[in-house]
Amino acid sequence: MLTHLVVWKYRADVSESTREEHRAQLRSLTNIVPGIESLSVGSDTLHSPRSYDTGLVAIFRDRSVLDAYSIHPDHVKVVEFGNTILETMAKVDFED
């Protein structure tokens, strides 16, 4: 199993409705390729100074599923949209 964690901090001028649209687009990726065991998206509830705004946790069967997910056209569209509204993004992928 491979765990894929991504967090986004949006620019201050990005509206809440645009942030929700990004989260909805991320959630729509749940089953785009076989082998996605789970995919969860949520918004930060603590709002601490070090918090990011949105987080995604996905579990993939193996690296080949992550590779297929990464280049899937639906995923690429969401990445492109996210890039237009983010201040910064961080991610980590690790095997369980």
mmCIF file of N, CA, C and O in Angstrom:
data_model
loop_
_atom_site.group_PDB
_atom_site.id
_atom_site.type_symbol
_atom_site.label_atom_id
_atom_site.label_comp_id
_atom_site.label_asym_id
_atom_site.label_seq_id
_atom_site.Cartn_x
_atom_site.Cartn_y
_atom_site.Cartn_z
ATOM 1 N N MET A 1 0.839 -1.180 0.000
ATOM 2 C CA MET A 1 0.000 0.000 0.000
ATOM 3 C C MET A 1 0.884 1.243 0.000
ATOM 4 O O MET A 1 1.944 1.259 0.609
ATOM 5 N N LEU A 2 0.397 2.269 -0.677
ATOM 6 C CA LEU A 2 1.117 3.530 -0.755
ATOM 7 C C LEU A 2 0.179 4.650 -0.294
ATOM 8 O O LEU A 2 -0.944 4.755 -0.798
ATOM 9 N N THR A 3 0.613 5.429 0.663
ATOM 10 C CA THR A 3 -0.182 6.544 1.172
ATOM 11 C C THR A 3 0.310 7.835 0.531
ATOM 12 O O THR A 3 1.509 8.092 0.479
ATOM 13 N N HIS A 4 -0.642 8.628 0.047
ATOM 14 C CA HIS A 4 -0.385 9.876 -0.670
ATOM 15 C C HIS A 4 -1.051 10.997 0.123
ATOM 16 O O HIS A 4 -2.275 11.022 0.262
ATOM 17 N N LEU A 5 -0.250 11.889 0.701
ATOM 18 C CA LEU A 5 -0.765 13.019 1.477
ATOM 19 C C LEU A 5 -0.436 14.315 0.747
ATOM 20 O O LEU A 5 0.711 14.517 0.334
ATOM 21 N N VAL A 6 -1.432 15.184 0.609
ATOM 22 C CA VAL A 6 -1.214 16.484 -0.035
ATOM 23 C C VAL A 6 -1.957 17.538 0.789
ATOM 24 O O VAL A 6 -3.082 17.286 1.251
ATOM 25 N N VAL A 7 -1.326 18.692 0.984
ATOM 26 C CA VAL A 7 -1.978 19.817 1.659
ATOM 27 C C VAL A 7 -1.797 21.080 0.825
ATOM 28 O O VAL A 7 -0.772 21.264 0.173
ATOM 29 N N TRP A 8 -2.822 21.923 0.843
ATOM 30 C CA TRP A 8 -2.816 23.172 0.095
ATOM 31 C C TRP A 8 -3.076 24.335 1.029
ATOM 32 O O TRP A 8 -3.957 24.272 1.881
ATOM 33 N N LYS A 9 -2.342 25.410 0.829
ATOM 34 C CA LYS A 9 -2.626 26.694 1.461
ATOM 35 C C LYS A 9 -2.997 27.629 0.310
ATOM 36 O O LYS A 9 -2.216 27.830 -0.625
ATOM 37 N N TYR A 10 -4.216 28.153 0.376
ATOM 38 C CA TYR A 10 -4.698 29.019 -0.694
ATOM 39 C C TYR A 10 -4.237 30.459 -0.489
ATOM 40 O O TYR A 10 -4.009 30.888 0.644
ATOM 41 N N ARG A 11 -4.157 31.191 -1.578
ATOM 42 C CA ARG A 11 -3.873 32.622 -1.485
ATOM 43 C C ARG A 11 -5.003 33.294 -0.688
ATOM 44 O O ARG A 11 -6.158 32.845 -0.721
ATOM 45 N N ALA A 12 -4.702 34.373 -0.005
ATOM 46 C CA ALA A 12 -5.683 35.068 0.835
ATOM 47 C C ALA A 12 -6.874 35.588 0.029
ATOM 48 O O ALA A 12 -7.985 35.694 0.555
ATOM 49 N N ASP A 13 -6.670 35.886 -1.254
ATOM 50 C CA ASP A 13 -7.758 36.452 -2.065
ATOM 51 C C ASP A 13 -8.694 35.394 -2.654
ATOM 52 O O ASP A 13 -9.648 35.740 -3.350
ATOM 53 N N VAL A 14 -8.478 34.130 -2.359
ATOM 54 C CA VAL A 14 -9.314 33.059 -2.914
ATOM 55 C C VAL A 14 -10.579 32.917 -2.060
ATOM 56 O O VAL A 14 -10.500 32.723 -0.843
ATOM 57 N N SER A 15 -11.732 33.020 -2.704
ATOM 58 C CA SER A 15 -13.012 32.968 -1.985
ATOM 59 C C SER A 15 -13.285 31.577 -1.425
ATOM 60 O O SER A 15 -12.736 30.574 -1.899
ATOM 61 N N GLU A 16 -14.161 31.528 -0.445
ATOM 62 C CA GLU A 16 -14.546 30.238 0.143
ATOM 63 C C GLU A 16 -15.237 29.357 -0.893
ATOM 64 O O GLU A 16 -15.045 28.150 -0.905
ATOM 65 N N SER A 17 -16.018 29.941 -1.778
ATOM 66 C CA SER A 17 -16.692 29.130 -2.794
ATOM 67 C C SER A 17 -15.679 28.501 -3.751
ATOM 68 O O SER A 17 -15.858 27.347 -4.178
ATOM 69 N N THR A 18 -14.618 29.198 -4.078
ATOM 70 C CA THR A 18 -13.573 28.637 -4.941
ATOM 71 C C THR A 18 -12.819 27.535 -4.205
ATOM 72 O O THR A 18 -12.483 26.497 -4.787
ATOM 73 N N ARG A 19 -12.581 27.725 -2.922
ATOM 74 C CA ARG A 19 -11.927 26.695 -2.114
ATOM 75 C C ARG A 19 -12.787 25.427 -2.081
ATOM 76 O O ARG A 19 -12.282 24.321 -2.232
ATOM 77 N N GLU A 20 -14.096 25.611 -1.898
ATOM 78 C CA GLU A 20 -15.011 24.459 -1.886
ATOM 79 C C GLU A 20 -15.056 23.773 -3.253
ATOM 80 O O GLU A 20 -15.158 22.546 -3.330
ATOM 81 N N GLU A 21 -14.984 24.559 -4.316
ATOM 82 C CA GLU A 21 -14.948 23.972 -5.661
ATOM 83 C C GLU A 21 -13.709 23.100 -5.821
ATOM 84 O O GLU A 21 -13.774 22.002 -6.387
ATOM 85 N N HIS A 22 -12.567 23.550 -5.335
ATOM 86 C CA HIS A 22 -11.347 22.759 -5.406
ATOM 87 C C HIS A 22 -11.514 21.450 -4.635
ATOM 88 O O HIS A 22 -11.174 20.376 -5.131
ATOM 89 N N ARG A 23 -12.073 21.537 -3.435
ATOM 90 C CA ARG A 23 -12.296 20.323 -2.636
ATOM 91 C C ARG A 23 -13.246 19.356 -3.352
ATOM 92 O O ARG A 23 -13.019 18.147 -3.353
ATOM 93 N N ALA A 24 -14.284 19.884 -3.957
ATOM 94 C CA ALA A 24 -15.229 19.032 -4.699
ATOM 95 C C ALA A 24 -14.536 18.353 -5.877
ATOM 96 O O ALA A 24 -14.764 17.168 -6.147
ATOM 97 N N GLN A 25 -13.692 19.103 -6.580
ATOM 98 C CA GLN A 25 -12.953 18.506 -7.691
ATOM 99 C C GLN A 25 -12.027 17.402 -7.195
ATOM 100 O O GLN A 25 -11.920 16.344 -7.830
ATOM 101 N N LEU A 26 -11.368 17.644 -6.068
ATOM 102 C CA LEU A 26 -10.494 16.605 -5.502
ATOM 103 C C LEU A 26 -11.297 15.352 -5.149
ATOM 104 O O LEU A 26 -10.882 14.236 -5.456
ATOM 105 N N ARG A 27 -12.447 15.541 -4.522
ATOM 106 C CA ARG A 27 -13.288 14.390 -4.148
ATOM 107 C C ARG A 27 -13.755 13.607 -5.370
ATOM 108 O O ARG A 27 -13.960 12.400 -5.286
ATOM 109 N N SER A 28 -13.915 14.281 -6.488
ATOM 110 C CA SER A 28 -14.390 13.604 -7.698
ATOM 111 C C SER A 28 -13.370 12.617 -8.256
ATOM 112 O O SER A 28 -13.692 11.811 -9.129
ATOM 113 N N LEU A 29 -12.149 12.641 -7.735
ATOM 114 C CA LEU A 29 -11.080 11.764 -8.238
ATOM 115 C C LEU A 29 -11.082 10.384 -7.567
ATOM 116 O O LEU A 29 -10.247 9.550 -7.886
ATOM 117 N N THR A 30 -12.031 10.141 -6.687
ATOM 118 C CA THR A 30 -12.045 8.934 -5.859
ATOM 119 C C THR A 30 -11.852 7.639 -6.641
ATOM 120 O O THR A 30 -11.113 6.768 -6.203
ATOM 121 N N ASN A 31 -12.489 7.494 -7.770
ATOM 122 C CA ASN A 31 -12.454 6.220 -8.503
ATOM 123 C C ASN A 31 -11.967 6.346 -9.941
ATOM 124 O O ASN A 31 -12.366 5.564 -10.788
ATOM 125 N N ILE A 32 -11.088 7.308 -10.221
ATOM 126 C CA ILE A 32 -10.706 7.520 -11.619
ATOM 127 C C ILE A 32 -9.821 6.412 -12.178
ATOM 128 O O ILE A 32 -9.778 6.238 -13.390
ATOM 129 N N VAL A 33 -9.110 5.695 -11.321
ATOM 130 C CA VAL A 33 -8.326 4.543 -11.777
ATOM 131 C C VAL A 33 -8.530 3.387 -10.797
ATOM 132 O O VAL A 33 -8.712 3.615 -9.600
ATOM 133 N N PRO A 34 -8.503 2.156 -11.298
ATOM 134 C CA PRO A 34 -8.610 1.002 -10.399
ATOM 135 C C PRO A 34 -7.413 0.957 -9.452
ATOM 136 O O PRO A 34 -6.301 1.321 -9.827
ATOM 137 N N GLY A 35 -7.663 0.540 -8.224
ATOM 138 C CA GLY A 35 -6.586 0.391 -7.263
ATOM 139 C C GLY A 35 -6.491 1.512 -6.253
ATOM 140 O O GLY A 35 -5.628 1.489 -5.377
ATOM 141 N N ILE A 36 -7.399 2.509 -6.363
ATOM 142 C CA ILE A 36 -7.475 3.522 -5.313
ATOM 143 C C ILE A 36 -8.302 2.903 -4.191
ATOM 144 O O ILE A 36 -9.496 2.660 -4.341
ATOM 145 N N GLU A 37 -7.656 2.630 -3.085
ATOM 146 C CA GLU A 37 -8.325 1.973 -1.967
ATOM 147 C C GLU A 37 -9.216 2.953 -1.210
ATOM 148 O O GLU A 37 -10.294 2.593 -0.754
ATOM 149 N N SER A 38 -8.744 4.187 -1.037
ATOM 150 C CA SER A 38 -9.549 5.225 -0.391
ATOM 151 C C SER A 38 -8.980 6.589 -0.758
ATOM 152 O O SER A 38 -7.809 6.712 -1.110
ATOM 153 N N LEU A 39 -9.850 7.593 -0.689
ATOM 154 C CA LEU A 39 -9.443 8.967 -0.948
ATOM 155 C C LEU A 39 -10.342 9.855 -0.102
ATOM 156 O O LEU A 39 -11.567 9.760 -0.182
ATOM 157 N N SER A 40 -9.728 10.683 0.735
ATOM 158 C CA SER A 40 -10.464 11.554 1.636
ATOM 159 C C SER A 40 -9.934 12.976 1.505
ATOM 160 O O SER A 40 -8.715 13.176 1.423
ATOM 161 N N VAL A 41 -10.852 13.940 1.488
ATOM 162 C CA VAL A 41 -10.500 15.357 1.357
ATOM 163 C C VAL A 41 -11.241 16.123 2.438
ATOM 164 O O VAL A 41 -12.420 15.877 2.694
ATOM 165 N N GLY A 42 -10.556 17.075 3.077
ATOM 166 C CA GLY A 42 -11.220 17.889 4.088
ATOM 167 C C GLY A 42 -10.578 19.246 4.224
ATOM 168 O O GLY A 42 -9.462 19.480 3.759
ATOM 169 N N SER A 43 -11.312 20.139 4.892
ATOM 170 C CA SER A 43 -10.790 21.477 5.154
ATOM 171 C C SER A 43 -10.311 21.546 6.597
ATOM 172 O O SER A 43 -10.809 20.852 7.479
ATOM 173 N N ASP A 44 -9.343 22.405 6.825
ATOM 174 C CA ASP A 44 -8.761 22.571 8.150
ATOM 175 C C ASP A 44 -9.809 23.100 9.128
ATOM 176 O O ASP A 44 -10.582 23.992 8.799
ATOM 177 N N THR A 45 -9.818 22.524 10.334
ATOM 178 C CA THR A 45 -10.761 22.976 11.348
ATOM 179 C C THR A 45 -10.099 23.758 12.477
ATOM 180 O O THR A 45 -10.772 24.446 13.222
ATOM 181 N N LEU A 46 -8.782 23.681 12.608
ATOM 182 C CA LEU A 46 -8.097 24.356 13.710
ATOM 183 C C LEU A 46 -7.709 25.796 13.389
ATOM 184 O O LEU A 46 -7.651 26.640 14.267
ATOM 185 N N HIS A 47 -7.382 26.058 12.130
ATOM 186 C CA HIS A 47 -7.002 27.404 11.674
ATOM 187 C C HIS A 47 -5.846 27.992 12.482
ATOM 188 O O HIS A 47 -5.841 29.178 12.807
ATOM 189 N N SER A 48 -4.876 27.162 12.784
ATOM 190 C CA SER A 48 -3.689 27.649 13.489
ATOM 191 C C SER A 48 -2.764 28.338 12.483
ATOM 192 O O SER A 48 -2.905 28.153 11.273
ATOM 193 N N PRO A 49 -1.820 29.121 12.945
ATOM 194 C CA PRO A 49 -0.927 29.833 12.018
ATOM 195 C C PRO A 49 -0.154 28.906 11.079
ATOM 196 O O PRO A 49 0.189 29.302 9.972
ATOM 197 N N ARG A 50 0.108 27.682 11.498
ATOM 198 C CA ARG A 50 0.858 26.745 10.659
ATOM 199 C C ARG A 50 -0.034 25.820 9.839
ATOM 200 O O ARG A 50 0.458 24.986 9.098
ATOM 201 N N SER A 51 -1.344 25.975 9.963
ATOM 202 C CA SER A 51 -2.283 25.096 9.256
ATOM 203 C C SER A 51 -2.301 25.381 7.758
ATOM 204 O O SER A 51 -2.110 26.521 7.321
ATOM 205 N N TYR A 52 -2.582 24.339 7.009
ATOM 206 C CA TYR A 52 -2.916 24.472 5.602
ATOM 207 C C TYR A 52 -4.438 24.477 5.511
ATOM 208 O O TYR A 52 -5.127 24.132 6.470
ATOM 209 N N ASP A 53 -4.992 24.845 4.362
ATOM 210 C CA ASP A 53 -6.438 25.001 4.221
ATOM 211 C C ASP A 53 -7.171 23.720 3.869
ATOM 212 O O ASP A 53 -8.299 23.504 4.315
ATOM 213 N N THR A 54 -6.553 22.887 3.069
ATOM 214 C CA THR A 54 -7.187 21.667 2.584
ATOM 215 C C THR A 54 -6.182 20.532 2.614
ATOM 216 O O THR A 54 -4.998 20.745 2.334
ATOM 217 N N GLY A 55 -6.671 19.353 2.951
ATOM 218 C CA GLY A 55 -5.809 18.175 2.949
ATOM 219 C C GLY A 55 -6.457 17.025 2.208
ATOM 220 O O GLY A 55 -7.688 16.913 2.155
ATOM 221 N N LEU A 56 -5.627 16.187 1.616
ATOM 222 C CA LEU A 56 -6.066 14.988 0.914
ATOM 223 C C LEU A 56 -5.214 13.820 1.397
ATOM 224 O O LEU A 56 -3.998 13.952 1.517
ATOM 225 N N VAL A 57 -5.883 12.710 1.698
ATOM 226 C CA VAL A 57 -5.196 11.469 2.032
ATOM 227 C C VAL A 57 -5.756 10.404 1.099
ATOM 228 O O VAL A 57 -6.968 10.166 1.084
ATOM 229 N N ALA A 58 -4.886 9.797 0.315
ATOM 230 C CA ALA A 58 -5.299 8.723 -0.589
ATOM 231 C C ALA A 58 -4.432 7.500 -0.322
ATOM 232 O O ALA A 58 -3.234 7.633 -0.065
ATOM 233 N N ILE A 59 -5.061 6.348 -0.392
ATOM 234 C CA ILE A 59 -4.356 5.082 -0.249
ATOM 235 C C ILE A 59 -4.449 4.363 -1.591
ATOM 236 O O ILE A 59 -5.548 4.148 -2.113
ATOM 237 N N PHE A 60 -3.293 4.031 -2.143
ATOM 238 C CA PHE A 60 -3.217 3.332 -3.428
ATOM 239 C C PHE A 60 -2.692 1.919 -3.212
ATOM 240 O O PHE A 60 -1.854 1.697 -2.326
ATOM 241 N N ARG A 61 -3.170 1.002 -4.010
ATOM 242 C CA ARG A 61 -2.729 -0.395 -3.915
ATOM 243 C C ARG A 61 -1.217 -0.506 -4.033
ATOM 244 O O ARG A 61 -0.574 -1.234 -3.296
ATOM 245 N N ASP A 62 -0.640 0.255 -4.965
ATOM 246 C CA ASP A 62 0.814 0.236 -5.151
ATOM 247 C C ASP A 62 1.237 1.440 -5.990
ATOM 248 O O ASP A 62 0.407 2.257 -6.379
ATOM 249 N N ARG A 63 2.505 1.537 -6.243
ATOM 250 C CA ARG A 63 3.072 2.688 -6.962
ATOM 251 C C ARG A 63 2.489 2.824 -8.370
ATOM 252 O O ARG A 63 2.301 3.940 -8.865
ATOM 253 N N SER A 64 2.183 1.727 -9.015
ATOM 254 C CA SER A 64 1.643 1.807 -10.381
ATOM 255 C C SER A 64 0.291 2.523 -10.404
ATOM 256 O O SER A 64 -0.022 3.218 -11.367
ATOM 257 N N VAL A 65 -0.490 2.380 -9.339
ATOM 258 C CA VAL A 65 -1.785 3.069 -9.262
ATOM 259 C C VAL A 65 -1.556 4.573 -9.095
ATOM 260 O O VAL A 65 -2.202 5.385 -9.755
ATOM 261 N N LEU A 66 -0.620 4.959 -8.234
ATOM 262 C CA LEU A 66 -0.279 6.379 -8.087
ATOM 263 C C LEU A 66 0.215 6.953 -9.408
ATOM 264 O O LEU A 66 -0.177 8.058 -9.801
ATOM 265 N N ASP A 67 1.032 6.207 -10.115
ATOM 266 C CA ASP A 67 1.535 6.675 -11.406
ATOM 267 C C ASP A 67 0.390 6.896 -12.396
ATOM 268 O O ASP A 67 0.352 7.916 -13.094
ATOM 269 N N ALA A 68 -0.550 5.962 -12.449
ATOM 270 C CA ALA A 68 -1.700 6.096 -13.354
ATOM 271 C C ALA A 68 -2.586 7.269 -12.947
ATOM 272 O O ALA A 68 -3.073 8.032 -13.796
ATOM 273 N N TYR A 69 -2.797 7.437 -11.655
ATOM 274 C CA TYR A 69 -3.582 8.545 -11.105
ATOM 275 C C TYR A 69 -2.932 9.887 -11.468
ATOM 276 O O TYR A 69 -3.607 10.832 -11.875
ATOM 277 N N SER A 70 -1.625 9.962 -11.326
ATOM 278 C CA SER A 70 -0.896 11.214 -11.542
ATOM 279 C C SER A 70 -1.040 11.760 -12.953
ATOM 280 O O SER A 70 -1.074 12.980 -13.141
ATOM 281 N N ILE A 71 -1.118 10.878 -13.938
ATOM 282 C CA ILE A 71 -1.196 11.333 -15.334
ATOM 283 C C ILE A 71 -2.611 11.284 -15.909
ATOM 284 O O ILE A 71 -2.825 11.691 -17.053
ATOM 285 N N HIS A 72 -3.576 10.827 -15.120
ATOM 286 C CA HIS A 72 -4.953 10.750 -15.612
ATOM 287 C C HIS A 72 -5.445 12.168 -15.942
ATOM 288 O O HIS A 72 -5.225 13.106 -15.166
ATOM 289 N N PRO A 73 -6.103 12.351 -17.088
ATOM 290 C CA PRO A 73 -6.543 13.697 -17.502
ATOM 291 C C PRO A 73 -7.418 14.413 -16.472
ATOM 292 O O PRO A 73 -7.301 15.632 -16.314
ATOM 293 N N ASP A 74 -8.281 13.690 -15.763
ATOM 294 C CA ASP A 74 -9.120 14.326 -14.744
ATOM 295 C C ASP A 74 -8.268 14.859 -13.595
ATOM 296 O O ASP A 74 -8.520 15.947 -13.078
ATOM 297 N N HIS A 75 -7.263 14.103 -13.196
ATOM 298 C CA HIS A 75 -6.358 14.557 -12.142
ATOM 299 C C HIS A 75 -5.559 15.770 -12.611
ATOM 300 O O HIS A 75 -5.406 16.747 -11.877
ATOM 301 N N VAL A 76 -5.064 15.721 -13.826
ATOM 302 C CA VAL A 76 -4.276 16.829 -14.364
ATOM 303 C C VAL A 76 -5.105 18.121 -14.357
ATOM 304 O O VAL A 76 -4.600 19.190 -13.997
ATOM 305 N N LYS A 77 -6.393 18.046 -14.711
ATOM 306 C CA LYS A 77 -7.255 19.242 -14.697
ATOM 307 C C LYS A 77 -7.376 19.824 -13.296
ATOM 308 O O LYS A 77 -7.339 21.040 -13.118
ATOM 309 N N VAL A 78 -7.530 18.952 -12.291
ATOM 310 C CA VAL A 78 -7.657 19.428 -10.917
ATOM 311 C C VAL A 78 -6.341 20.057 -10.453
ATOM 312 O O VAL A 78 -6.343 21.086 -9.775
ATOM 313 N N VAL A 79 -5.231 19.452 -10.816
ATOM 314 C CA VAL A 79 -3.917 20.020 -10.472
ATOM 315 C C VAL A 79 -3.775 21.410 -11.092
ATOM 316 O O VAL A 79 -3.349 22.361 -10.421
ATOM 317 N N GLU A 80 -4.140 21.541 -12.348
ATOM 318 C CA GLU A 80 -4.027 22.837 -13.017
ATOM 319 C C GLU A 80 -4.898 23.888 -12.342
ATOM 320 O O GLU A 80 -4.469 25.024 -12.144
ATOM 321 N N PHE A 81 -6.121 23.513 -11.968
ATOM 322 C CA PHE A 81 -6.995 24.452 -11.263
ATOM 323 C C PHE A 81 -6.380 24.832 -9.912
ATOM 324 O O PHE A 81 -6.316 26.006 -9.547
ATOM 325 N N GLY A 82 -5.921 23.840 -9.165
ATOM 326 C CA GLY A 82 -5.295 24.099 -7.868
ATOM 327 C C GLY A 82 -4.114 25.047 -7.970
ATOM 328 O O GLY A 82 -3.927 25.913 -7.114
ATOM 329 N N ASN A 83 -3.338 24.888 -9.012
ATOM 330 C CA ASN A 83 -2.163 25.757 -9.197
ATOM 331 C C ASN A 83 -2.537 27.227 -9.372
ATOM 332 O O ASN A 83 -1.733 28.107 -9.074
ATOM 333 N N THR A 84 -3.751 27.498 -9.831
ATOM 334 C CA THR A 84 -4.168 28.888 -10.037
ATOM 335 C C THR A 84 -4.602 29.566 -8.743
ATOM 336 O O THR A 84 -4.739 30.792 -8.713
ATOM 337 N N ILE A 85 -4.833 28.790 -7.667
ATOM 338 C CA ILE A 85 -5.365 29.373 -6.432
ATOM 339 C C ILE A 85 -4.475 29.151 -5.213
ATOM 340 O O ILE A 85 -4.763 29.669 -4.140
ATOM 341 N N LEU A 86 -3.391 28.422 -5.368
ATOM 342 C CA LEU A 86 -2.600 28.097 -4.189
ATOM 343 C C LEU A 86 -1.510 29.114 -3.912
ATOM 344 O O LEU A 86 -1.003 29.770 -4.801
ATOM 345 N N GLU A 87 -1.219 29.209 -2.623
ATOM 346 C CA GLU A 87 -0.041 29.940 -2.179
ATOM 347 C C GLU A 87 1.129 28.956 -2.112
ATOM 348 O O GLU A 87 2.217 29.241 -2.580
ATOM 349 N N THR A 88 0.849 27.805 -1.521
ATOM 350 C CA THR A 88 1.857 26.749 -1.433
ATOM 351 C C THR A 88 1.168 25.406 -1.282
ATOM 352 O O THR A 88 -0.002 25.333 -0.881
ATOM 353 N N MET A 89 1.893 24.369 -1.618
ATOM 354 C CA MET A 89 1.390 23.007 -1.535
ATOM 355 C C MET A 89 2.547 22.134 -1.080
ATOM 356 O O MET A 89 3.705 22.404 -1.403
ATOM 357 N N ALA A 90 2.221 21.093 -0.308
ATOM 358 C CA ALA A 90 3.228 20.131 0.118
ATOM 359 C C ALA A 90 2.635 18.744 -0.007
ATOM 360 O O ALA A 90 1.414 18.562 0.072
ATOM 361 N N LYS A 91 3.499 17.754 -0.220
ATOM 362 C CA LYS A 91 3.021 16.387 -0.309
ATOM 363 C C LYS A 91 4.093 15.430 0.152
ATOM 364 O O LYS A 91 5.276 15.761 0.189
ATOM 365 N N VAL A 92 3.637 14.244 0.498
ATOM 366 C CA VAL A 92 4.538 13.146 0.830
ATOM 367 C C VAL A 92 3.838 11.849 0.430
ATOM 368 O O VAL A 92 2.623 11.731 0.541
ATOM 369 N N ASP A 93 4.622 10.927 -0.077
ATOM 370 C CA ASP A 93 4.144 9.603 -0.458
ATOM 371 C C ASP A 93 5.007 8.590 0.258
ATOM 372 O O ASP A 93 6.239 8.677 0.217
ATOM 373 N N PHE A 94 4.368 7.620 0.927
ATOM 374 C CA PHE A 94 5.147 6.608 1.620
ATOM 375 C C PHE A 94 4.439 5.264 1.574
ATOM 376 O O PHE A 94 3.221 5.201 1.439
ATOM 377 N N GLU A 95 5.235 4.224 1.644
ATOM 378 C CA GLU A 95 4.712 2.868 1.624
ATOM 379 C C GLU A 95 4.444 2.402 3.039
ATOM 380 O O GLU A 95 5.212 2.674 3.952
ATOM 381 N N ASP A 96 3.332 1.719 3.200
ATOM 382 C CA ASP A 96 2.958 1.153 4.510
ATOM 383 C C ASP A 96 3.497 -0.249 4.631
ATOM 384 O O ASP A 96 3.581 -0.972 3.696
#
